[in-house]
Coordinates of N, CA, C and O in Angstrom, one line a residue:
X750 N 0.8 -1.2 0.0 CA 0.0 0.0 0.0 C 0.9 1.2 0.0 O 1.8 1.3 0.7
X751 N 0.6 2.2 -0.9 CA 1.4 3.4 -1.0 C 0.7 4.5 -0.1 O -0.5 4.7 -0.1
X752 N 1.6 5.1 0.6 CA 1.1 6.2 1.5 C 1.4 7.6 0.8 O 2.6 7.8 0.4
X753 N 0.5 8.4 0.7 CA 0.7 9.7 0.1 C 0.7 10.7 1.2 O 0.0 10.6 2.3
X754 N 1.5 11.8 1.1 CA 1.5 12.8 2.1 C 0.2 13.5 2.2 O -0.5 13.7 1.3
X755 N -0.2 13.9 3.4 CA -1.4 14.6 3.7 C -1.1 16.0 3.9 O -0.3 16.4 4.7
X756 N -1.8 16.9 3.1 CA -1.6 18.3 3.2 C -2.9 18.9 3.7 O -4.0 18.4 3.4
X757 N -2.8 19.9 4.5 CA -4.1 20.6 4.9 C -4.8 21.1 3.7 O -4.2 21.5 2.7
X758 N -6.1 21.1 3.7 CA -6.9 21.5 2.5 C -6.5 22.9 2.0 O -6.5 23.1 0.8
X759 N -6.3 23.8 2.9 CA -6.0 25.2 2.4 C -4.7 25.2 1.6 O -4.5 26.0 0.7
X760 N -3.7 24.4 2.0 CA -2.4 24.3 1.3 C -2.6 23.8 -0.1 O -2.1 24.4 -1.0
X761 N -3.4 22.8 -0.3 CA -3.7 22.3 -1.6 C -4.5 23.3 -2.4 O -4.2 23.6 -3.6
X762 N -5.5 24.0 -1.8 CA -6.3 25.0 -2.5 C -5.4 26.2 -2.9 O -5.5 26.7 -4.1
X763 N -4.4 26.6 -2.1 CA -3.5 27.7 -2.5 C -2.7 27.3 -3.7 O -2.4 28.1 -4.6
X764 N -2.2 26.1 -3.7 CA -1.4 25.6 -4.8 C -2.2 25.5 -6.1 O -1.7 25.9 -7.2
X765 N -3.4 25.0 -6.0 CA -4.2 25.0 -7.2 C -4.6 26.4 -7.7 O -4.5 26.6 -8.9
X766 N -4.9 27.3 -6.8 CA -5.2 28.6 -7.2 C -4.0 29.3 -7.8 O -4.1 30.0 -8.9
X767 N -2.8 29.1 -7.2 CA -1.6 29.7 -7.8 C -1.3 29.1 -9.2 O -0.9 29.9 -10.1
X768 N -1.5 27.8 -9.4 CA -1.2 27.2 -10.7 C -2.2 27.8 -11.7 O -1.9 28.0 -12.9
X769 N -3.5 27.9 -11.3 CA -4.5 28.5 -12.3 C -4.2 29.9 -12.6 O -4.3 30.3 -13.8
X770 N -3.7 30.7 -11.7 CA -3.4 32.1 -12.0 C -2.2 32.2 -13.0 O -2.2 33.0 -13.9
X771 N -1.2 31.3 -12.7 CA 0.0 31.3 -13.6 C -0.4 30.9 -15.0 O -0.1 31.5 -16.0
X772 N -1.3 29.9 -15.2 CA -1.7 29.4 -16.5 C -2.5 30.5 -17.2 O -2.4 30.8 -18.4
X773 N -3.4 31.2 -16.4 CA -4.2 32.3 -17.0 C -3.3 33.5 -17.5 O -3.4 34.0 -18.6
X774 N -2.3 33.8 -16.7 CA -1.4 34.9 -17.0 C -0.6 34.6 -18.3 O -0.3 35.5 -19.1
X775 N -0.2 33.4 -18.4 CA 0.6 33.0 -19.6 C -0.2 32.9 -20.8 O 0.3 33.1 -21.9
X776 N -1.5 32.8 -20.7 CA -2.4 32.7 -21.9 C -2.7 34.1 -22.5 O -3.1 34.2 -23.6
X777 N -2.6 35.1 -21.7 CA -3.0 36.5 -22.2 C -2.2 36.9 -23.4 O -2.8 37.4 -24.4
X778 N -0.8 36.9 -23.4 CA -0.1 37.4 -24.6 C -0.5 36.6 -25.9 O -0.7 37.2 -27.0
X779 N -0.7 35.3 -25.8 CA -1.1 34.6 -27.0 C -2.5 35.0 -27.5 O -2.7 35.1 -28.7
X780 N -3.4 35.2 -26.6 CA -4.7 35.6 -27.0 C -4.7 37.0 -27.7 O -5.4 37.2 -28.7
X781 N -3.9 37.9 -27.2 CA -3.9 39.3 -27.7 C -3.2 39.3 -29.1 O -3.4 40.3 -29.8
X782 N -2.4 38.4 -29.4 CA -1.6 38.4 -30.6 C -2.6 38.2 -31.8 O -2.3 38.7 -32.9
X783 N -3.7 37.5 -31.6 CA -4.6 37.1 -32.8 C -5.8 38.0 -32.7 O -6.5 38.1 -33.7
X784 N -6.2 38.5 -31.6 CA -7.4 39.3 -31.4 C -7.2 40.6 -30.7 O -6.1 40.8 -30.2
X785 N -8.2 41.4 -30.6 CA -8.1 42.6 -29.9 C -9.5 43.1 -29.6 O -10.5 42.6 -30.2
X786 N -9.7 44.0 -28.7 CA -11.0 44.5 -28.5 C -11.2 45.2 -27.2 O -10.2 45.3 -26.4
X787 N -12.4 45.7 -26.9 CA -12.8 46.3 -25.7 C -14.2 45.8 -25.4 O -14.7 44.9 -26.1
X788 N -14.8 46.4 -24.4 CA -16.2 46.0 -24.1 C -17.1 46.3 -25.3 O -18.2 45.8 -25.4
X789 N -16.7 47.2 -26.1 CA -17.5 47.7 -27.2 C -17.4 47.0 -28.6 O -18.3 47.0 -29.4
X790 N -16.2 46.4 -28.8 CA -15.9 45.8 -30.1 C -14.9 44.7 -29.9 O -14.0 44.7 -29.0
X791 N -15.0 43.6 -30.8 CA -14.0 42.6 -30.8 C -13.5 42.4 -32.3 O -14.2 42.5 -33.2
X792 N -12.2 42.3 -32.4 CA -11.5 42.0 -33.7 C -10.9 40.6 -33.6 O -10.3 40.3 -32.6
X793 N -11.2 39.7 -34.6 CA -10.6 38.4 -34.5 C -10.1 37.9 -35.8 O -10.6 38.4 -36.9
X794 N -9.1 37.0 -35.8 CA -8.6 36.4 -37.0 C -7.9 37.4 -37.9 O -7.9 37.2 -39.1
X795 N -7.4 38.5 -37.4 CA -6.9 39.6 -38.3 C -5.5 39.1 -38.9 O -4.7 38.7 -38.1
X796 N -5.4 39.2 -40.2 CA -4.1 38.9 -40.8 C -3.9 39.7 -42.1 O -4.8 40.4 -42.6
X797 N -2.6 39.8 -42.5 CA -2.3 40.6 -43.7 C -1.6 39.7 -44.7 O -0.8 38.8 -44.3
X798 N -1.9 39.9 -45.9 CA -1.3 39.1 -47.0 C 0.2 39.5 -47.2 O 0.4 40.7 -47.3
X799 N 1.1 38.6 -47.3 CA 2.5 38.8 -47.5 C 2.7 39.5 -48.9 O 1.9 39.4 -49.8
X800 N 3.8 40.3 -49.0 CA 4.1 41.0 -50.2 C 5.5 40.6 -50.7 O 6.2 40.0 -50.0
X801 N 5.8 41.0 -51.9 CA 7.1 40.7 -52.5 C 7.8 42.0 -52.6 O 7.2 43.1 -52.6
X802 N 9.1 42.0 -52.8 CA 9.9 43.3 -52.9 C 9.3 44.1 -54.1 O 9.0 43.6 -55.1
X803 N 9.2 45.4 -53.8 CA 8.7 46.4 -54.8 C 7.1 46.5 -54.8 O 6.6 47.3 -55.4
X804 N 6.4 45.6 -54.1 CA 5.0 45.7 -54.0 C 4.6 46.7 -52.9 O 4.8 46.4 -51.7
X805 N 4.0 47.8 -53.3 CA 3.7 48.9 -52.3 C 2.4 48.8 -51.6 O 2.0 49.6 -50.8
X806 N 1.6 47.7 -51.9 CA 0.2 47.6 -51.3 C 0.1 46.2 -50.7 O 0.7 45.2 -51.2
X807 N -0.8 46.1 -49.8 CA -1.2 44.8 -49.1 C -2.6 45.0 -48.6 O -3.2 46.1 -48.6
X808 N -3.2 43.8 -48.3 CA -4.6 43.8 -47.8 C -4.6 43.1 -46.4 O -3.9 42.1 -46.2
X809 N -5.5 43.6 -45.6 CA -5.7 42.9 -44.3 C -7.1 42.4 -44.2 O -8.0 43.0 -44.7
X810 N -7.3 41.3 -43.5 CA -8.6 40.6 -43.4 C -8.8 40.2 -42.0 O -7.9 40.2 -41.1
X811 N -10.0 39.8 -41.7 CA -10.4 39.3 -40.3 C -11.9 39.6 -40.1 O -12.7 39.8 -41.1
X812 N -12.3 39.6 -38.8 CA -13.7 40.0 -38.6 C -13.8 41.0 -37.4 O -13.0 41.0 -36.5
X813 N -14.9 41.8 -37.5 CA -15.1 42.8 -36.5 C -16.5 42.6 -36.0 O -17.5 42.6 -36.8
X814 N -16.7 42.6 -34.7 CA -18.0 42.4 -34.1 C -18.3 43.6 -33.1 O -17.5 43.8 -32.2
X815 N -19.3 44.3 -33.4 CA -19.7 45.4 -32.5 C -20.6 44.9 -31.3 O -21.5 44.2 -31.6
X816 N -20.2 45.3 -30.1 CA -21.0 44.9 -29.0 C -22.0 46.0 -28.6 O -22.7 45.9 -27.6
X817 N -22.0 47.1 -29.3 CA -22.9 48.2 -29.2 C -22.9 48.8 -30.6 O -22.0 48.5 -31.4
X818 N -23.8 49.7 -30.9 CA -23.7 50.4 -32.2 C -22.5 51.3 -32.3 O -22.2 52.1 -31.4
X819 N -21.7 51.1 -33.4 CA -20.4 51.7 -33.6 C -20.3 52.1 -35.0 O -21.0 51.6 -35.9
X820 N -19.2 52.9 -35.3 CA -18.8 53.2 -36.7 C -17.3 53.1 -36.8 O -16.6 53.7 -36.0
X821 N -16.8 52.3 -37.7 CA -15.4 52.2 -37.9 C -15.1 53.4 -38.8 O -15.6 53.5 -39.9
X822 N -14.3 54.4 -38.3 CA -14.0 55.6 -39.0 C -12.6 55.7 -39.6 O -12.3 56.6 -40.4
X823 N -11.7 54.9 -39.1 CA -10.3 55.0 -39.6 C -9.5 53.7 -39.3 O -9.8 53.0 -38.3
X824 N -8.5 53.4 -40.1 CA -7.5 52.4 -39.9 C -6.2 53.0 -40.2 O -6.0 53.7 -41.1
X825 N -5.2 52.6 -39.4 CA -3.8 53.1 -39.6 C -2.8 52.0 -39.3 O -3.1 51.1 -38.5
X826 N -1.6 52.2 -39.8 CA -0.5 51.3 -39.5 C 0.8 52.1 -39.7 O 0.9 52.8 -40.7
X827 N 1.8 51.9 -38.8 CA 3.1 52.6 -39.0 C 3.9 52.1 -40.1 O 4.8 52.7 -40.6
X828 N 3.5 50.9 -40.7 CA 4.2 50.3 -41.8 C 3.6 50.8 -43.2 O 4.2 50.4 -44.2
X829 N 2.6 51.5 -43.2 CA 1.9 52.0 -44.4 C 1.7 53.5 -44.4 O 1.4 54.0 -43.3
X830 N 1.8 54.1 -45.5 CA 1.5 55.6 -45.6 C 0.0 55.8 -45.4 O -0.4 56.8 -44.9
X831 N -0.8 54.9 -45.9 CA -2.2 55.0 -45.8 C -2.9 53.7 -45.6 O -2.5 52.7 -46.1
X832 N -4.0 53.6 -44.8 CA -4.8 52.4 -44.7 C -6.3 52.8 -44.8 O -6.7 53.8 -44.1
X833 N -7.0 52.1 -45.5 CA -8.4 52.4 -45.7 C -9.2 51.1 -45.8 O -8.7 50.1 -46.3
X834 N -10.5 51.2 -45.4 CA -11.4 50.1 -45.7 C -11.9 50.2 -47.1 O -12.3 51.3 -47.6
X835 N -11.7 49.1 -47.9 CA -12.2 49.1 -49.3 C -13.2 48.0 -49.4 O -13.2 47.1 -48.7
X836 N -14.0 48.1 -50.5 CA -14.9 47.0 -50.9 C -14.7 46.7 -52.3 O -14.5 47.6 -53.1
X837 N -14.9 45.4 -52.6 CA -14.8 45.0 -54.0 C -16.3 44.8 -54.5 O -17.1 44.3 -53.7
X838 N -16.5 45.1 -55.7 CA -17.9 44.9 -56.3 C -17.7 44.6 -57.8 O -16.7 45.0 -58.4
X839 N -18.7 44.0 -58.3 CA -18.7 43.6 -59.7 C -19.4 44.7 -60.5 O -20.6 45.0 -60.2
X840 N -18.7 45.2 -61.5 CA -19.3 46.2 -62.3 C -19.3 45.7 -63.8 O -18.3 45.9 -64.5
X841 N -20.3 45.0 -64.2 CA -20.3 44.4 -65.5 C -19.3 43.3 -65.5 O -19.4 42.3 -64.8
X842 N -18.3 43.3 -66.4 CA -17.3 42.3 -66.5 C -16.1 42.5 -65.7 O -15.1 41.7 -65.8
X843 N -16.1 43.6 -64.9 CA -14.9 44.0 -64.2 C -15.2 44.1 -62.7 O -16.3 44.5 -62.3
X844 N -14.2 43.7 -61.9 CA -14.3 43.9 -60.5 C -13.8 45.3 -60.2 O -12.8 45.8 -60.8
X845 N -14.5 46.0 -59.3 CA -14.1 47.4 -58.9 C -13.8 47.5 -57.4 O -14.5 46.7 -56.7
X846 N -12.9 48.3 -57.1 CA -12.6 48.5 -55.7 C -12.7 50.0 -55.4 O -12.3 50.8 -56.1
X847 N -13.4 50.3 -54.2 CA -13.5 51.6 -53.8 C -13.4 51.8 -52.3 O -13.7 50.8 -51.6
X848 N -13.0 52.9 -51.9 CA -12.8 53.2 -50.4 C -14.2 53.3 -49.8 O -15.1 53.9 -50.4
X849 N -14.3 52.9 -48.6 CA -15.5 53.0 -47.8 C -15.2 54.0 -46.7 O -14.4 53.7 -45.8
X850 N -15.8 55.2 -46.7 CA -15.4 56.3 -45.7 C -15.7 55.9 -44.3 O -14.9 56.2 -43.4
X851 N -16.7 55.1 -44.0 CA -17.0 54.7 -42.6 C -17.9 53.4 -42.7 O -18.6 53.2 -43.7
X852 N -17.7 52.5 -41.8 CA -18.4 51.3 -41.8 C -19.2 51.2 -40.5 O -18.7 51.1 -39.4
X853 N -20.5 51.1 -40.6 CA -21.4 51.1 -39.5 C -21.5 49.6 -39.0 O -21.7 48.7 -39.7
X854 N -21.3 49.5 -37.6 CA -21.4 48.2 -37.0 C -22.6 48.2 -36.1 O -22.6 48.9 -35.0
X855 N -23.7 47.5 -36.4 CA -24.8 47.4 -35.5 C -24.5 46.5 -34.3 O -23.7 45.5 -34.5
X856 N -25.1 46.7 -33.2 CA -24.8 45.9 -32.0 C -25.1 44.4 -32.3 O -26.1 44.1 -32.9
X857 N -24.1 43.6 -32.0 CA -24.2 42.2 -32.2 C -23.9 41.7 -33.6 O -23.9 40.5 -33.9
X858 N -23.6 42.6 -34.5 CA -23.3 42.3 -35.9 C -21.8 42.0 -36.1 O -21.0 42.8 -35.6
X859 N -21.5 41.0 -36.9 CA -20.1 40.7 -37.3 C -19.9 41.1 -38.7 O -20.7 40.7 -39.6
X860 N -18.9 41.8 -39.0 CA -18.6 42.2 -40.4 C -17.3 41.4 -40.7 O -16.3 41.5 -40.0
X861 N -17.3 40.7 -41.8 CA -16.2 39.9 -42.3 C -15.4 40.7 -43.3 O -15.9 41.2 -44.3
X862 N -14.1 40.8 -43.0 CA -13.2 41.4 -44.0 C -12.5 40.3 -44.7 O -11.7 39.5 -44.0
X863 N -12.7 40.1 -46.0 CA -12.2 38.9 -46.7 C -11.8 39.2 -48.1 O -12.3 40.2 -48.7
X864 N -10.9 38.4 -48.7 CA -10.6 38.6 -50.1 C -11.8 38.6 -51.0 O -12.7 37.8 -50.8
X865 N -11.9 39.5 -51.9 CA -13.0 39.7 -52.8 C -14.2 40.5 -52.2 O -15.2 40.6 -52.9
X866 N -14.1 41.0 -51.0 CA -15.1 41.7 -50.4 C -14.5 42.9 -49.6 O -13.6 43.6 -50.1
X867 N -15.1 43.2 -48.5 CA -14.5 44.3 -47.6 C -13.2 43.8 -47.2 O -12.9 42.7 -46.8
X868 N -12.2 44.8 -47.1 CA -10.9 44.5 -46.6 C -10.2 45.8 -46.2 O -10.7 46.9 -46.6
X869 N -9.1 45.8 -45.5 CA -8.3 46.9 -45.3 C -7.2 47.0 -46.3 O -6.4 46.0 -46.4
X870 N -7.1 48.1 -47.0 CA -6.0 48.3 -48.0 C -4.9 49.1 -47.4 O -5.2 50.2 -47.0
X871 N -3.7 48.5 -47.4 CA -2.5 49.2 -46.9 C -1.7 49.7 -48.1 O -1.4 48.9 -49.0
X872 N -1.5 51.0 -48.3 CA -0.7 51.5 -49.4 C 0.5 52.3 -48.9 O 0.5 52.8 -47.8
X873 N 1.5 52.3 -49.8 CA 2.7 53.0 -49.4 C 3.6 52.2 -48.5 O 4.2 52.8 -47.5
X874 N 3.6 50.9 -48.6 CA 4.4 50.0 -47.8 C 5.9 50.2 -48.2 O 6.2 50.0 -49.4
X875 N 6.8 50.4 -47.3 CA 8.2 50.7 -47.6 C 9.0 49.4 -47.8 O 10.0 49.4 -48.5
X876 N 8.7 48.3 -47.1 CA 9.5 47.1 -47.2 C 8.5 45.9 -47.3 O 7.4 46.0 -46.9
X877 N 9.0 44.8 -47.9 CA 8.1 43.7 -48.0 C 7.6 43.2 -46.6 O 8.3 43.2 -45.6
X878 N 6.4 42.7 -46.6 CA 5.8 42.1 -45.4 C 6.0 40.6 -45.6 O 5.5 40.0 -46.5
X879 N 6.8 40.0 -44.7 CA 7.2 38.6 -44.8 C 6.4 37.7 -43.9 O 6.0 38.1 -42.8
X880 N 6.1 36.5 -44.4 CA 5.4 35.5 -43.7 C 6.0 35.3 -42.3 O 7.3 35.2 -42.2
X881 N 5.2 35.2 -41.3 CA 5.8 35.0 -40.0 C 6.0 36.2 -39.1 O 6.2 36.2 -37.9
X882 N 5.9 37.4 -39.8 CA 6.0 38.7 -39.0 C 4.6 39.2 -38.7 O 3.6 38.6 -39.1
X883 N 4.6 40.3 -38.0 CA 3.3 40.9 -37.7 C 3.3 42.4 -38.1 O 4.3 43.0 -38.3
X884 N 2.1 42.9 -38.4 CA 1.8 44.3 -38.7 C 0.9 44.9 -37.7 O -0.2 44.4 -37.5
X885 N 1.3 46.0 -37.0 CA 0.4 46.6 -36.1 C -0.7 47.4 -36.9 O -0.4 48.1 -37.8
X886 N -1.9 47.1 -36.6 CA -3.1 47.8 -37.2 C -3.9 48.5 -36.1 O -4.3 47.8 -35.2
X887 N -4.2 49.7 -36.3 CA -5.0 50.4 -35.3 C -6.4 50.8 -36.0 O -6.4 51.5 -37.0
X888 N -7.4 50.3 -35.4 CA -8.8 50.5 -35.9 C -9.4 51.6 -35.0 O -9.4 51.4 -33.7
X889 N -9.9 52.7 -35.5 CA -10.5 53.8 -34.7 C -12.0 53.7 -34.9 O -12.5 53.7 -36.1
X890 N -12.8 53.7 -33.8 CA -14.2 53.5 -33.8 C -14.8 54.8 -33.2 O -14.2 55.4 -32.3
X891 N -16.0 55.1 -33.6 CA -16.8 56.2 -33.1 C -18.0 55.6 -32.4 O -18.8 54.8 -33.0
X892 N -18.2 56.0 -31.1 CA -19.4 55.5 -30.3 C -20.5 56.5 -30.5 O -21.7 56.2 -30.3
X893 N -20.2 57.7 -30.8 CA -21.1 58.8 -30.9 C -20.4 60.1 -31.3 O -19.2 60.0 -31.5
X894 N -21.1 61.2 -31.3 CA -20.4 62.4 -31.8 C -19.3 62.7 -30.8 O -19.4 62.8 -29.6
X895 N -18.1 62.9 -31.4 CA -16.9 63.3 -30.7 C -16.5 62.3 -29.6 O -15.9 62.7 -28.6
X896 N -16.9 61.0 -29.7 CA -16.5 60.0 -28.8 C -15.9 58.8 -29.5 O -16.6 58.0 -30.0
X897 N -14.6 58.9 -29.7 CA -13.9 57.8 -30.4 C -12.9 57.0 -29.5 O -12.5 57.5 -28.4
X898 N -12.6 55.8 -29.9 CA -11.6 55.0 -29.3 C -10.9 54.2 -30.3 O -11.4 54.0 -31.4
X899 N -9.7 53.7 -30.0 CA -8.9 52.9 -30.9 C -8.6 51.5 -30.3 O -8.4 51.4 -29.1
X900 N -8.5 50.5 -31.2 CA -8.0 49.2 -30.8 C -6.9 48.8 -31.7 O -7.0 48.9 -33.0
X901 N -5.8 48.4 -31.2 CA -4.6 48.0 -32.0 C -4.4 46.5 -31.9 O -4.5 46.0 -30.8
X902 N -4.2 45.9 -33.0 CA -3.9 44.4 -33.0 C -2.6 44.2 -33.8 O -2.2 45.0 -34.6
X903 N -2.0 43.1 -33.5 CA -0.8 42.6 -34.2 C -1.3 41.6 -35.2 O -1.5 40.4 -34.9
X904 N -1.4 42.0 -36.5 CA -1.9 41.1 -37.5 C -0.8 40.2 -38.0 O 0.3 40.7 -38.4
X905 N -1.0 38.9 -38.1 CA 0.0 38.0 -38.6 C 0.1 38.1 -40.1 O -0.9 38.3 -40.8
X906 N 1.3 38.1 -40.6 CA 1.5 38.1 -42.1 C 1.5 36.7 -42.6 O 2.3 35.9 -42.1
X907 N 0.7 36.4 -43.5 CA 0.6 35.0 -44.1 C 0.6 35.1 -45.6 O 0.3 36.1 -46.2
X908 N 0.9 34.0 -46.2 CA 0.8 33.9 -47.7 C -0.7 33.9 -48.1 O -1.5 33.5 -47.3
X909 N -0.9 34.2 -49.3 CA -2.3 34.3 -49.8 C -2.9 32.9 -49.9 O -4.1 32.8 -49.9
X910 N -2.1 31.8 -50.0 CA -2.7 30.5 -50.1 C -2.9 29.8 -48.8 O -3.3 28.7 -48.8
X911 N -2.5 30.5 -47.7 CA -2.7 29.9 -46.4 C -4.1 30.0 -46.0 O -4.7 31.1 -46.1
X912 N -4.8 28.9 -45.6 CA -6.2 29.1 -45.3 C -6.4 30.0 -44.1 O -5.6 30.0 -43.1
X913 N -7.4 30.8 -44.1 CA -7.7 31.7 -43.0 C -8.3 31.0 -41.9 O -8.9 29.9 -42.1
X914 N -8.1 31.4 -40.6 CA -8.7 30.8 -39.5 C -10.2 31.0 -39.6 O -10.7 32.0 -40.3
X915 N -11.0 30.1 -39.0 CA -12.5 30.3 -39.2 C -12.9 31.6 -38.6 O -12.5 32.0 -37.5
X916 N -13.7 32.4 -39.3 CA -14.2 33.7 -38.8 C -15.2 33.5 -37.7 O -15.8 32.4 -37.6
X917 N -15.5 34.6 -37.0 CA -16.6 34.5 -36.0 C -17.9 34.3 -36.8 O -18.0 34.7 -38.0
X918 N -18.8 33.7 -36.2 CA -20.1 33.4 -36.9 C -20.8 34.7 -37.4 O -21.0 35.5 -36.5
X919 N -21.0 34.9 -38.7 CA -21.7 36.1 -39.1 C -23.1 36.1 -38.7 O -23.7 35.0 -38.5
X920 N -23.7 37.3 -38.6 CA -25.1 37.4 -38.3 C -25.8 37.3 -39.6 O -25.3 37.4 -40.7
X921 N -27.1 37.2 -39.5 CA -28.0 37.1 -40.7 C -28.1 38.4 -41.5 O -28.5 38.3 -42.6
X922 N -27.7 39.5 -40.9 CA -27.9 40.8 -41.6 C -26.8 40.9 -42.6 O -25.7 40.5 -42.5
X923 N -27.1 41.7 -43.7 CA -26.2 42.0 -44.7 C -25.1 43.0 -44.2 O -25.5 44.0 -43.6
X924 N -23.8 42.6 -44.2 CA -22.8 43.5 -43.6 C -22.7 44.9 -44.3 O -22.2 45.8 -43.7
X925 N -23.3 45.1 -45.4 CA -23.2 46.4 -46.1 C -24.5 47.2 -45.9 O -24.6 48.3 -46.3
X926 N -25.5 46.6 -45.3 CA -26.8 47.2 -45.3 C -26.9 48.6 -44.5 O -27.5 49.5 -45.0
X927 N -26.1 48.7 -43.4 CA -26.2 49.9 -42.6 C -25.0 50.8 -42.9 O -24.8 51.7 -42.1
X928 N -24.2 50.6 -43.9 CA -23.0 51.4 -44.1 C -23.4 52.8 -44.5 O -24.3 53.0 -45.3
X929 N -22.7 53.7 -44.0 CA -22.9 55.1 -44.3 C -21.7 55.7 -45.0 O -20.6 55.5 -44.7

């Protein structure tokens, strides 16, 4: 028969609590690398397509969920001279791309930024964006008149043929329906 040491219950409870806190603290940086957000908005699965030398543009994708009525009014990155939300649309036999000045997010609605649709266009990139690196992207939202806040995420750079992580479940509403 094997005898195990007997510890007072509170000693065991303190060890378990300590181990749980350490595990939780170690998980925070990993979670923030792929997502970002506040109580008002969540960004998930954000990534940027890799570029080749001399290519001055790139696109970023992911999903944005508003936890209250919001408006995405700007995107920026220190690695690009300009960042804008763009949308692709079919005009006859040609695909057209145009800037979207603001993107309305209704409470509970998820907007998918994906190839061939809405995306963040980064222009004026000075150096190639290599697979395995990250690009800081700051999304600026408006809660109301003169009430803005920003969320910065570290978007992973991936090749265009790398499958995207599964997006957050989209809502039934059309993501462009409330855009202004």
